[in-house]
PDB file of C-alpha atoms and ligand atoms in Angstrom:
ATOM      1  CA  MET Z  66      79.343-136.130-102.762  1.00  0.00           C
ATOM      2  CA  PRO Z  67      76.922-134.326-100.425  1.00  0.00           C
ATOM      3  CA  GLN Z  68      73.428-135.647-100.913  1.00  0.00           C
ATOM      4  CA  THR Z  69      70.040-135.018 -99.399  1.00  0.00           C
ATOM      5  CA  THR Z  70      68.271-138.021 -97.916  1.00  0.00           C
ATOM      6  CA  ILE Z  71      64.608-137.678 -97.089  1.00  0.00           C
ATOM      7  CA  ASN Z  72      63.341-139.639 -94.089  1.00  0.00           C
ATOM      8  CA  ASN Z  73      59.957-137.970 -93.667  1.00  0.00           C
ATOM      9  CA  CYS Z  74      57.425-137.124 -96.355  1.00  0.00           C
ATOM     10  CA  PRO Z  75      57.753-133.396 -97.185  1.00  0.00           C
ATOM     11  CA  ILE Z  76      53.978-133.099 -97.501  1.00  0.00           C
ATOM     12  CA  CYS Z  77      52.491-135.057 -94.567  1.00  0.00           C
ATOM     13  CA  ASN Z  78      55.669-135.627 -92.501  1.00  0.00           C
ATOM     14  CA  SER Z  79      55.035-139.371 -92.220  1.00  0.00           C
ATOM     15  CA  SER Z  80      58.136-141.563 -91.783  1.00  0.00           C
ATOM     16  CA  ASP Z  81      56.299-144.375 -93.571  1.00  0.00           C
ATOM     17  CA  ILE Z  82      58.056-143.917 -96.925  1.00  0.00           C
ATOM     18  CA  ILE Z  83      58.877-146.853 -99.181  1.00  0.00           C
ATOM     19  CA  TYR Z  84      61.274-147.436-102.072  1.00  0.00           C
ATOM     20  CA  ALA Z  85      59.347-147.760-105.365  1.00  0.00           C
ATOM     21  CA  PHE Z  86      61.950-148.187-108.161  1.00  0.00           C
ATOM     22  CA  ASN Z  87      65.223-146.851-109.522  1.00  0.00           C
ATOM     23  CA  ALA Z  88      65.304-144.147-112.181  1.00  0.00           C
ATOM     24  CA  VAL Z  89      68.339-143.342-114.319  1.00  0.00           C
ATOM     25  CA  ASP Z  90      69.677-139.908-115.253  1.00  0.00           C
ATOM     26  CA  TYR Z  91      69.509-140.698-118.999  1.00  0.00           C
ATOM     27  CA  PHE Z  92      69.842-137.048-119.892  1.00  0.00           C
ATOM     28  CA  SER Z  93      73.267-136.442-118.398  1.00  0.00           C
ATOM     29  CA  THR Z  94      75.304-138.659-116.054  1.00  0.00           C
ATOM     30  CA  LYS Z  95      73.592-142.098-116.337  1.00  0.00           C
ATOM     31  CA  GLU Z  96      73.637-142.253-112.518  1.00  0.00           C
ATOM     32  CA  THR Z  97      70.774-144.028-110.740  1.00  0.00           C
ATOM     33  CA  PHE Z  98      68.497-142.509-108.095  1.00  0.00           C
ATOM     34  CA  PRO Z  99      65.779-144.187-106.021  1.00  0.00           C
ATOM     35  CA  ILE Z 100      62.162-143.068-106.308  1.00  0.00           C
ATOM     36  CA  TYR Z 101      60.144-143.297-103.078  1.00  0.00           C
ATOM     37  CA  ASP Z 102      56.428-143.185-102.282  1.00  0.00           C
ATOM     38  CA  CYS Z 103      54.814-141.989 -99.062  1.00  0.00           C
ATOM     39  CA  SER Z 104      52.511-144.748 -97.786  1.00  0.00           C
ATOM     40  CA  ASN Z 105      50.398-142.214 -95.941  1.00  0.00           C
ATOM     41  CA  CYS Z 106      49.589-139.528 -98.542  1.00  0.00           C
ATOM     42  CA  GLY Z 107      50.881-141.070-101.779  1.00  0.00           C
ATOM     43  CA  PHE Z 108      53.499-138.390-102.487  1.00  0.00           C
ATOM     44  CA  ARG Z 109      56.254-139.596-104.846  1.00  0.00           C
ATOM     45  CA  PHE Z 110      59.774-138.145-104.746  1.00  0.00           C
ATOM     46  CA  THR Z 111      63.397-138.718-105.726  1.00  0.00           C
ATOM     47  CA  ASN Z 112      65.558-139.681-102.757  1.00  0.00           C
ATOM     48  CA  ASN Z 113      69.300-139.358-102.068  1.00  0.00           C
ATOM     49  CA  PHE Z 114      69.600-136.523-104.572  1.00  0.00           C
ATOM     50  CA  PRO Z 115      72.628-134.198-104.840  1.00  0.00           C
ATOM     51  CA  SER Z 116      72.423-131.224-102.496  1.00  0.00           C
ATOM     52  CA  ASN Z 117      71.719-127.740-103.806  1.00  0.00           C
ATOM     53  CA  ASP Z 118      75.402-126.772-103.998  1.00  0.00           C
ATOM     54  CA  THR Z 119      76.418-129.805-106.100  1.00  0.00           C
ATOM     55  CA  ILE Z 120      73.406-130.342-108.364  1.00  0.00           C
ATOM     56  CA  GLY Z 121      74.645-127.768-110.907  1.00  0.00           C
ATOM     57  CA  ARG Z 122      76.703-130.291-112.862  1.00  0.00           C
ATOM     58  CA  TYR Z 123      73.596-132.401-113.547  1.00  0.00           C
ATOM     59  CA  TYR Z 124      72.262-129.514-115.625  1.00  0.00           C
ATOM     60  CA  ASP Z 125      75.441-129.348-117.742  1.00  0.00           C
ATOM     61  CA  SER Z 126      74.430-130.824-121.064  1.00  0.00           C
ATOM     62  CA  PRO Z 127      74.129-129.216-124.506  1.00  0.00           C
ATOM     63  CA  ASP Z 128      70.729-130.943-124.729  1.00  0.00           C
ATOM     64  CA  TYR Z 129      69.183-128.813-122.015  1.00  0.00           C
ATOM     65  CA  ILE Z 130      67.132-126.868-124.508  1.00  0.00           C
ATOM     66  CA  SER Z 131      65.173-124.650-122.172  1.00  0.00           C
ATOM     67  CA  HIS Z 132      68.556-123.094-121.400  1.00  0.00           C
ATOM     68  CA  SER Z 133      70.665-123.517-124.521  1.00  0.00           C
ATOM     69  CA  ASP Z 134      67.923-122.546-126.987  1.00  0.00           C
ATOM     70  CA  SER Z 135      69.374-124.899-129.612  1.00  0.00           C
ATOM     71  CA  LYS Z 136      67.348-125.486-132.793  1.00  0.00           C
ATOM     72  CA  LYS Z 137      69.241-128.564-133.994  1.00  0.00           C
ATOM     73  CA  GLY Z 138      67.577-131.958-134.397  1.00  0.00           C
ATOM     74  CA  VAL Z 139      64.018-133.210-134.715  1.00  0.00           C
ATOM     75  CA  VAL Z 140      63.315-133.239-130.964  1.00  0.00           C
ATOM     76  CA  ASN Z 141      64.493-129.654-130.530  1.00  0.00           C
ATOM     77  CA  ARG Z 142      62.559-128.438-133.563  1.00  0.00           C
ATOM     78  CA  LEU Z 143      59.420-130.091-132.211  1.00  0.00           C
ATOM     79  CA  PHE Z 144      60.087-128.447-128.863  1.00  0.00           C
ATOM     80  CA  HIS Z 145      60.282-125.010-130.480  1.00  0.00           C
ATOM     81  CA  PHE Z 146      57.079-125.559-132.456  1.00  0.00           C
ATOM     82  CA  LEU Z 147      55.225-126.647-129.299  1.00  0.00           C
ATOM     83  CA  ARG Z 148      56.693-123.723-127.381  1.00  0.00           C
ATOM     84  CA  GLU Z 149      55.031-121.223-129.704  1.00  0.00           C
ATOM     85  CA  ILE Z 150      51.653-122.881-129.126  1.00  0.00           C
ATOM     86  CA  MET Z 151      52.228-123.027-125.375  1.00  0.00           C
ATOM     87  CA  LEU Z 152      53.363-119.377-125.125  1.00  0.00           C
ATOM     88  CA  LYS Z 153      50.044-118.285-126.543  1.00  0.00           C
ATOM     89  CA  LYS Z 154      48.111-120.604-124.239  1.00  0.00           C
ATOM     90  CA  LYS Z 155      50.034-119.388-121.179  1.00  0.00           C
ATOM     91  CA  ALA Z 156      49.516-115.731-122.069  1.00  0.00           C
ATOM     92  CA  ASN Z 157      45.779-116.378-122.523  1.00  0.00           C
ATOM     93  CA  LEU Z 158      45.642-118.060-119.105  1.00  0.00           C
ATOM     94  CA  ILE Z 159      47.236-115.158-117.232  1.00  0.00           C
ATOM     95  CA  SER Z 160      44.917-112.720-119.016  1.00  0.00           C
ATOM     96  CA  LYS Z 161      41.952-114.803-117.880  1.00  0.00           C
ATOM     97  CA  TYR Z 162      42.926-115.215-114.210  1.00  0.00           C
ATOM     98  CA  SER Z 163      45.048-112.205-113.208  1.00  0.00           C
ATOM     99  CA  THR Z 164      43.524-109.382-111.173  1.00  0.00           C
ATOM    100  CA  GLY Z 165      46.455-106.966-111.631  1.00  0.00           C
ATOM    101  CA  ASP Z 166      49.493-106.442-113.815  1.00  0.00           C
ATOM    102  CA  ARG Z 167      52.527-107.200-111.601  1.00  0.00           C
ATOM    103  CA  LEU Z 168      53.893-110.567-112.686  1.00  0.00           C
ATOM    104  CA  LEU Z 169      56.814-112.653-111.411  1.00  0.00           C
ATOM    105  CA  ASP Z 170      58.001-115.726-113.320  1.00  0.00           C
ATOM    106  CA  ILE Z 171      60.212-118.037-111.277  1.00  0.00           C
ATOM    107  CA  GLY Z 172      62.636-120.151-113.294  1.00  0.00           C
ATOM    108  CA  SER Z 173      62.154-117.784-116.209  1.00  0.00           C
ATOM    109  CA  GLY Z 174      64.843-119.474-118.344  1.00  0.00           C
ATOM    110  CA  THR Z 175      65.587-117.636-121.566  1.00  0.00           C
ATOM    111  CA  GLY Z 176      62.667-115.250-120.989  1.00  0.00           C
ATOM    112  CA  TYR Z 177      60.248-116.136-123.807  1.00  0.00           C
ATOM    113  CA  PHE Z 178      57.202-116.316-121.544  1.00  0.00           C
ATOM    114  CA  LEU Z 179      58.117-113.105-119.678  1.00  0.00           C
ATOM    115  CA  ASN Z 180      58.489-111.330-122.992  1.00  0.00           C
ATOM    116  CA  ALA Z 181      55.091-112.604-124.159  1.00  0.00           C
ATOM    117  CA  ALA Z 182      53.535-111.338-120.888  1.00  0.00           C
ATOM    118  CA  LYS Z 183      55.281-107.981-121.275  1.00  0.00           C
ATOM    119  CA  GLU Z 184      53.816-107.658-124.769  1.00  0.00           C
ATOM    120  CA  ARG Z 185      50.358-108.134-123.223  1.00  0.00           C
ATOM    121  CA  GLY Z 186      50.935-105.169-120.933  1.00  0.00           C
ATOM    122  CA  TYR Z 187      52.176-106.831-117.738  1.00  0.00           C
ATOM    123  CA  SER Z 188      54.976-105.376-115.586  1.00  0.00           C
ATOM    124  CA  VAL Z 189      57.274-108.380-115.443  1.00  0.00           C
ATOM    125  CA  TRP Z 190      60.136-109.647-113.295  1.00  0.00           C
ATOM    126  CA  GLY Z 191      61.972-112.943-113.541  1.00  0.00           C
ATOM    127  CA  ILE Z 192      64.079-115.162-111.315  1.00  0.00           C
ATOM    128  CA  GLU Z 193      66.550-117.546-112.946  1.00  0.00           C
ATOM    129  CA  LYS Z 194      69.486-119.281-111.282  1.00  0.00           C
ATOM    130  CA  ASP Z 195      71.345-120.151-114.506  1.00  0.00           C
ATOM    131  CA  SER Z 196      73.457-117.115-115.411  1.00  0.00           C
ATOM    132  CA  LYS Z 197      73.638-117.979-119.126  1.00  0.00           C
ATOM    133  CA  ALA Z 198      69.845-118.183-119.456  1.00  0.00           C
ATOM    134  CA  ARG Z 199      69.437-115.075-117.302  1.00  0.00           C
ATOM    135  CA  ASN Z 200      71.826-113.045-119.441  1.00  0.00           C
ATOM    136  CA  PHE Z 201      70.115-114.239-122.613  1.00  0.00           C
ATOM    137  CA  ALA Z 202      66.762-112.964-121.290  1.00  0.00           C
ATOM    138  CA  ILE Z 203      68.302-109.640-120.290  1.00  0.00           C
ATOM    139  CA  ASP Z 204      70.184-109.134-123.590  1.00  0.00           C
ATOM    140  CA  ALA Z 205      67.571-110.498-126.025  1.00  0.00           C
ATOM    141  CA  PHE Z 206      64.411-109.022-124.462  1.00  0.00           C
ATOM    142  CA  GLY Z 207      65.629-106.292-122.082  1.00  0.00           C
ATOM    143  CA  LEU Z 208      63.972-108.085-119.151  1.00  0.00           C
ATOM    144  CA  ASP Z 209      64.558-107.581-115.413  1.00  0.00           C
ATOM    145  CA  VAL Z 210      65.738-111.030-114.294  1.00  0.00           C
ATOM    146  CA  LYS Z 211      67.381-111.720-110.913  1.00  0.00           C
ATOM    147  CA  GLY Z 212      69.316-114.632-109.422  1.00  0.00           C
ATOM    148  CA  GLU Z 213      67.655-117.275-107.247  1.00  0.00           C
ATOM    149  CA  ASP Z 214      68.313-115.570-103.875  1.00  0.00           C
ATOM    150  CA  PHE Z 215      66.090-112.663-104.921  1.00  0.00           C
ATOM    151  CA  LEU Z 216      62.955-114.647-104.009  1.00  0.00           C
ATOM    152  CA  TRP Z 217      63.731-114.469-100.300  1.00  0.00           C
ATOM    153  CA  ASN Z 218      64.043-110.658-100.378  1.00  0.00           C
ATOM    154  CA  ILE Z 219      60.600-109.995-101.870  1.00  0.00           C
ATOM    155  CA  ASN Z 220      58.117-108.243 -99.572  1.00  0.00           C
ATOM    156  CA  SER Z 221      54.680-109.644 -98.723  1.00  0.00           C
ATOM    157  CA  ASN Z 222      51.817-108.852-101.129  1.00  0.00           C
ATOM    158  CA  SER Z 223      54.113-107.798-103.987  1.00  0.00           C
ATOM    159  CA  PHE Z 224      52.647-109.605-106.994  1.00  0.00           C
ATOM    160  CA  ASP Z 225      49.312-110.172-108.724  1.00  0.00           C
ATOM    161  CA  VAL Z 226      50.521-113.202-110.677  1.00  0.00           C
ATOM    162  CA  VAL Z 227      53.342-115.622-109.869  1.00  0.00           C
ATOM    163  CA  THR Z 228      54.111-118.329-112.407  1.00  0.00           C
ATOM    164  CA  LEU Z 229      56.288-121.460-112.192  1.00  0.00           C
ATOM    165  CA  TRP Z 230      56.234-123.335-115.499  1.00  0.00           C
ATOM    166  CA  HIS Z 231      57.782-126.736-114.762  1.00  0.00           C
ATOM    167  CA  VAL Z 232      59.983-125.304-112.022  1.00  0.00           C
ATOM    168  CA  LEU Z 233      58.603-126.312-108.605  1.00  0.00           C
ATOM    169  CA  GLU Z 234      59.681-129.932-109.146  1.00  0.00           C
ATOM    170  CA  HIS Z 235      63.303-128.669-109.263  1.00  0.00           C
ATOM    171  CA  MET Z 236      63.236-126.671-106.015  1.00  0.00           C
ATOM    172  CA  GLU Z 237      64.747-128.335-102.952  1.00  0.00           C
ATOM    173  CA  ASN Z 238      63.074-126.401-100.113  1.00  0.00           C
ATOM    174  CA  LEU Z 239      59.550-127.332-101.115  1.00  0.00           C
ATOM    175  CA  ASN Z 240      57.611-126.112 -98.067  1.00  0.00           C
ATOM    176  CA  GLU Z 241      59.659-122.934 -97.657  1.00  0.00           C
ATOM    177  CA  VAL Z 242      59.138-122.094-101.340  1.00  0.00           C
ATOM    178  CA  ILE Z 243      55.356-122.646-101.290  1.00  0.00           C
ATOM    179  CA  GLY Z 244      55.103-120.650 -98.035  1.00  0.00           C
ATOM    180  CA  LYS Z 245      57.051-117.780 -99.604  1.00  0.00           C
ATOM    181  CA  LEU Z 246      54.934-117.853-102.789  1.00  0.00           C
ATOM    182  CA  SER Z 247      51.791-117.573-100.692  1.00  0.00           C
ATOM    183  CA  ASP Z 248      53.339-114.616 -98.832  1.00  0.00           C
ATOM    184  CA  ILE Z 249      54.447-112.558-101.860  1.00  0.00           C
ATOM    185  CA  LEU Z 250      51.063-112.907-103.594  1.00  0.00           C
ATOM    186  CA  ASN Z 251      48.498-110.159-103.193  1.00  0.00           C
ATOM    187  CA  LYS Z 252      45.313-111.057-101.336  1.00  0.00           C
ATOM    188  CA  ASP Z 253      43.487-111.883-104.573  1.00  0.00           C
ATOM    189  CA  GLY Z 254      46.652-112.809-106.478  1.00  0.00           C
ATOM    190  CA  THR Z 255      47.004-115.883-108.672  1.00  0.00           C
ATOM    191  CA  LEU Z 256      49.663-118.569-108.531  1.00  0.00           C
ATOM    192  CA  ILE Z 257      50.052-120.664-111.676  1.00  0.00           C
ATOM    193  CA  LEU Z 258      51.944-123.952-111.462  1.00  0.00           C
ATOM    194  CA  ALA Z 259      52.714-126.264-114.367  1.00  0.00           C
ATOM    195  CA  LEU Z 260      53.855-129.700-113.219  1.00  0.00           C
ATOM    196  CA  PRO Z 261      54.469-133.108-114.771  1.00  0.00           C
ATOM    197  CA  ASN Z 262      51.822-135.636-113.779  1.00  0.00           C
ATOM    198  CA  TYR Z 263      53.145-139.112-112.970  1.00  0.00           C
ATOM    199  CA  LEU Z 264      49.622-140.577-113.197  1.00  0.00           C
ATOM    200  CA  SER Z 265      49.433-139.600-116.876  1.00  0.00           C
ATOM    201  CA  TYR Z 266      48.941-142.044-119.734  1.00  0.00           C
ATOM    202  CA  ASP Z 267      52.516-141.587-120.996  1.00  0.00           C
ATOM    203  CA  ALA Z 268      53.985-141.966-117.475  1.00  0.00           C
ATOM    204  CA  ARG Z 269      52.153-145.269-116.975  1.00  0.00           C
ATOM    205  CA  ARG Z 270      53.216-146.410-120.432  1.00  0.00           C
ATOM    206  CA  TYR Z 271      56.958-145.696-119.989  1.00  0.00           C
ATOM    207  CA  LYS Z 272      57.263-146.421-116.238  1.00  0.00           C
ATOM    208  CA  GLU Z 273      60.886-145.927-115.084  1.00  0.00           C
ATOM    209  CA  TYR Z 274      61.818-144.676-118.588  1.00  0.00           C
ATOM    210  CA  TRP Z 275      59.302-141.828-118.392  1.00  0.00           C
ATOM    211  CA  ALA Z 276      61.397-138.789-119.341  1.00  0.00           C
ATOM    212  CA  ALA Z 277      59.620-136.472-116.904  1.00  0.00           C
ATOM    213  CA  TYR Z 278      61.036-138.358-113.895  1.00  0.00           C
ATOM    214  CA  ASP Z 279      64.212-136.581-115.052  1.00  0.00           C
ATOM    215  CA  VAL Z 280      66.261-137.529-111.968  1.00  0.00           C
ATOM    216  CA  PRO Z 281      67.999-135.970-110.144  1.00  0.00           C
ATOM    217  CA  ARG Z 282      66.822-132.619-111.558  1.00  0.00           C
ATOM    218  CA  HIS Z 283      63.187-133.410-110.720  1.00  0.00           C
ATOM    219  CA  LEU Z 284      63.004-133.948-106.972  1.00  0.00           C
ATOM    220  CA  TRP Z 285      59.207-134.075-106.574  1.00  0.00           C
ATOM    221  CA  HIS Z 286      56.726-136.051-108.692  1.00  0.00           C
ATOM    222  CA  PHE Z 287      53.258-134.631-108.180  1.00  0.00           C
ATOM    223  CA  SER Z 288      49.759-135.865-108.870  1.00  0.00           C
ATOM    224  CA  PRO Z 289      46.660-133.648-108.609  1.00  0.00           C
ATOM    225  CA  VAL Z 290      45.944-135.100-105.145  1.00  0.00           C
ATOM    226  CA  THR Z 291      49.409-134.538-103.646  1.00  0.00           C
ATOM    227  CA  ILE Z 292      49.915-130.998-104.971  1.00  0.00           C
ATOM    228  CA  GLU Z 293      46.488-130.067-103.586  1.00  0.00           C
ATOM    229  CA  ARG Z 294      47.445-131.441-100.187  1.00  0.00           C
ATOM    230  CA  LEU Z 295      50.702-129.426-100.189  1.00  0.00           C
ATOM    231  CA  LEU Z 296      48.924-126.218-101.217  1.00  0.00           C
ATOM    232  CA  ILE Z 297      46.193-126.568 -98.583  1.00  0.00           C
ATOM    233  CA  LYS Z 298      48.923-126.855 -95.944  1.00  0.00           C
ATOM    234  CA  HIS Z 299      50.090-123.377 -96.976  1.00  0.00           C
ATOM    235  CA  ARG Z 300      46.604-121.818 -97.086  1.00  0.00           C
ATOM    236  CA  LEU Z 301      46.327-122.026-100.845  1.00  0.00           C
ATOM    237  CA  LYS Z 302      43.574-123.619-102.922  1.00  0.00           C
ATOM    238  CA  ILE Z 303      43.314-124.911-106.486  1.00  0.00           C
ATOM    239  CA  ILE Z 304      40.494-123.181-108.352  1.00  0.00           C
ATOM    240  CA  ASN Z 305      41.030-124.787-111.750  1.00  0.00           C
ATOM    241  CA  ILE Z 306      43.203-127.364-113.557  1.00  0.00           C
ATOM    242  CA  PHE Z 307      44.069-127.468-117.255  1.00  0.00           C
ATOM    243  CA  PRO Z 308      45.727-130.263-119.245  1.00  0.00           C
ATOM    244  CA  MET Z 309      48.955-129.767-121.223  1.00  0.00           C
ATOM    245  CA  PRO Z 310      48.385-132.762-123.495  1.00  0.00           C
ATOM    246  CA  LEU Z 311      50.920-131.663-126.141  1.00  0.00           C
ATOM    247  CA  ASP Z 312      53.728-132.297-123.634  1.00  0.00           C
ATOM    248  CA  ALA Z 313      53.064-136.029-124.077  1.00  0.00           C
ATOM    249  CA  PHE Z 314      54.502-135.962-127.622  1.00  0.00           C
ATOM    250  CA  TYR Z 315      57.798-134.470-126.531  1.00  0.00           C
ATOM    251  CA  ILE Z 316      58.077-136.520-123.327  1.00  0.00           C
ATOM    252  CA  SER Z 317      57.210-139.738-125.218  1.00  0.00           C
ATOM    253  CA  MET Z 318      59.870-139.078-127.831  1.00  0.00           C
ATOM    254  CA  LEU Z 319      62.502-138.565-125.122  1.00  0.00           C
ATOM    255  CA  SER Z 320      61.282-141.678-123.278  1.00  0.00           C
ATOM    256  CA  GLU Z 321      61.631-143.780-126.459  1.00  0.00           C
ATOM    257  CA  LYS Z 322      65.157-142.388-126.856  1.00  0.00           C
ATOM    258  CA  TYR Z 323      65.976-143.493-123.297  1.00  0.00           C
ATOM    259  CA  LYS Z 324      64.600-146.969-124.061  1.00  0.00           C
ATOM    260  CA  LYS Z 325      66.986-147.043-127.047  1.00  0.00           C
ATOM    261  CA  SER Z 326      64.203-147.907-129.470  1.00  0.00           C
ATOM    262  CA  ASN Z 327      65.233-148.002-133.118  1.00  0.00           C
ATOM    263  CA  PHE Z 328      64.483-144.987-135.302  1.00  0.00           C
ATOM    264  CA  LEU Z 329      61.111-145.935-136.804  1.00  0.00           C
ATOM    265  CA  LEU Z 330      59.772-147.499-133.637  1.00  0.00           C
ATOM    266  CA  LYS Z 331      60.905-144.484-131.661  1.00  0.00           C
ATOM    267  CA  TYR Z 332      58.945-141.883-133.625  1.00  0.00           C
ATOM    268  CA  GLY Z 333      56.013-144.168-134.396  1.00  0.00           C
ATOM    269  CA  ARG Z 334      55.413-145.232-130.821  1.00  0.00           C
ATOM    270  CA  ALA Z 335      56.114-141.786-129.372  1.00  0.00           C
ATOM    271  CA  PHE Z 336      53.572-140.265-131.747  1.00  0.00           C
ATOM    272  CA  LEU Z 337      51.014-142.943-130.939  1.00  0.00           C
ATOM    273  CA  THR Z 338      51.526-142.555-127.174  1.00  0.00           C
ATOM    274  CA  GLY Z 339      51.252-138.782-127.512  1.00  0.00           C
ATOM    275  CA  LEU Z 340      48.079-139.137-129.543  1.00  0.00           C
ATOM    276  CA  ILE Z 341      46.361-141.600-127.192  1.00  0.00           C
ATOM    277  CA  GLY Z 342      47.391-139.483-124.194  1.00  0.00           C
ATOM    278  CA  TYR Z 343      46.102-136.368-125.943  1.00  0.00           C
ATOM    279  CA  PHE Z 344      42.635-137.814-126.575  1.00  0.00           C
ATOM    280  CA  ARG Z 345      42.381-139.419-123.139  1.00  0.00           C
ATOM    281  CA  SER Z 346      43.307-136.181-121.411  1.00  0.00           C
ATOM    282  CA  LEU Z 347      40.452-134.418-123.187  1.00  0.00           C
ATOM    283  CA  SER Z 348      37.993-136.584-121.279  1.00  0.00           C
ATOM    284  CA  GLN Z 349      39.997-137.070-118.071  1.00  0.00           C
ATOM    285  CA  LEU Z 350      42.569-134.587-116.773  1.00  0.00           C
ATOM    286  CA  THR Z 351      44.607-137.185-114.895  1.00  0.00           C
ATOM    287  CA  HIS Z 352      45.704-138.740-118.214  1.00  0.00           C
ATOM    288  CA  SER Z 353      47.494-135.528-119.215  1.00  0.00           C
ATOM    289  CA  SER Z 354      51.307-135.612-119.264  1.00  0.00           C
ATOM    290  CA  SER Z 355      51.480-132.259-117.480  1.00  0.00           C
ATOM    291  CA  LEU Z 356      48.875-130.160-115.701  1.00  0.00           C
ATOM    292  CA  ILE Z 357      48.472-126.444-115.078  1.00  0.00           C
ATOM    293  CA  TYR Z 358      47.071-125.569-111.641  1.00  0.00           C
ATOM    294  CA  ILE Z 359      45.396-122.197-111.072  1.00  0.00           C
ATOM    295  CA  VAL Z 360      45.829-121.378-107.381  1.00  0.00           C
ATOM    296  CA  LYS Z 361      44.468-118.667-105.095  1.00  0.00           C
ATOM    297  CA  LYS Z 362      44.919-117.774-101.436  1.00  0.00           C
ATOM    298  CA  ASN Z 363      42.469-119.542 -99.173  1.00  0.00           C
ATOM    299  CA  GLU Z 364      41.269-116.848 -96.814  1.00  0.00           C
ATOM    300  CA  LEU Z 365      39.301-119.386 -94.804  1.00  0.00           C
ATOM    301  CA  GLY Z 366      42.336-121.688 -94.467  1.00  0.00           C
TER     302      GLY Z 366
HETATM  303 ZN1   ZN Q 561      53.087-138.136 -97.204  1.00  0.00          ZN
END
């Protein structure tokens, strides 16, 4: 099967990359993929991952709830409850930081966030590569959602807000994507990135079982330091960071499932890990399971 092997760090271009550990695709195929670290800048990434044209089958699972919108089971019900809280938080964030009303959401999935933004008065567009999710967003909410190639046809300075909620870690052409995002943003536009944080409390607790490694769908595993370094390279700067501590509950529950813990242990420990992570992330951002980065163009860059 065609695979992509990385020999140089995508962020700093160093060839000094070292194998860290193996992670398993618990979600779908049970295949193993190596995780590497860059010795120079500390960037962590999945290596030898399936190329863009073959990775589709790794997304084929009825459990992929951001696409299937299933409400069955405790984990899915928890996900839907947390999603309502997060939708409100996301909408509040764009209201706080946007300087105009043209919004593009990349990886818009089933369209819930775009719809929430539309209800707040934004003119919204979405990009989603999965045709089932795309059609759901179009049919359920009447949204304007395009396929993935649309990104490359967008003119410079087209949007006031561009959002990627847990999407950048899936995108193969990392530097090209960030460069394009910088280009399509207006001069005072805002880029909002939500990313898993592998330095978080729950990530350290679960190590190779941490559900947000999610190989081979997650190619890049960011920390606040490495995402900042990547953004600076493309004349972008982080102006604020917010924790997403509630993610730890969901990620911990999945991680316990992957460890095959028994029922009581699974929910007890996942809840405890989520709770400790939640309180720690209140005092220190780097403990948070996921982080939201508010990014602007760096005119001095
Ligand atoms: Zn590096």
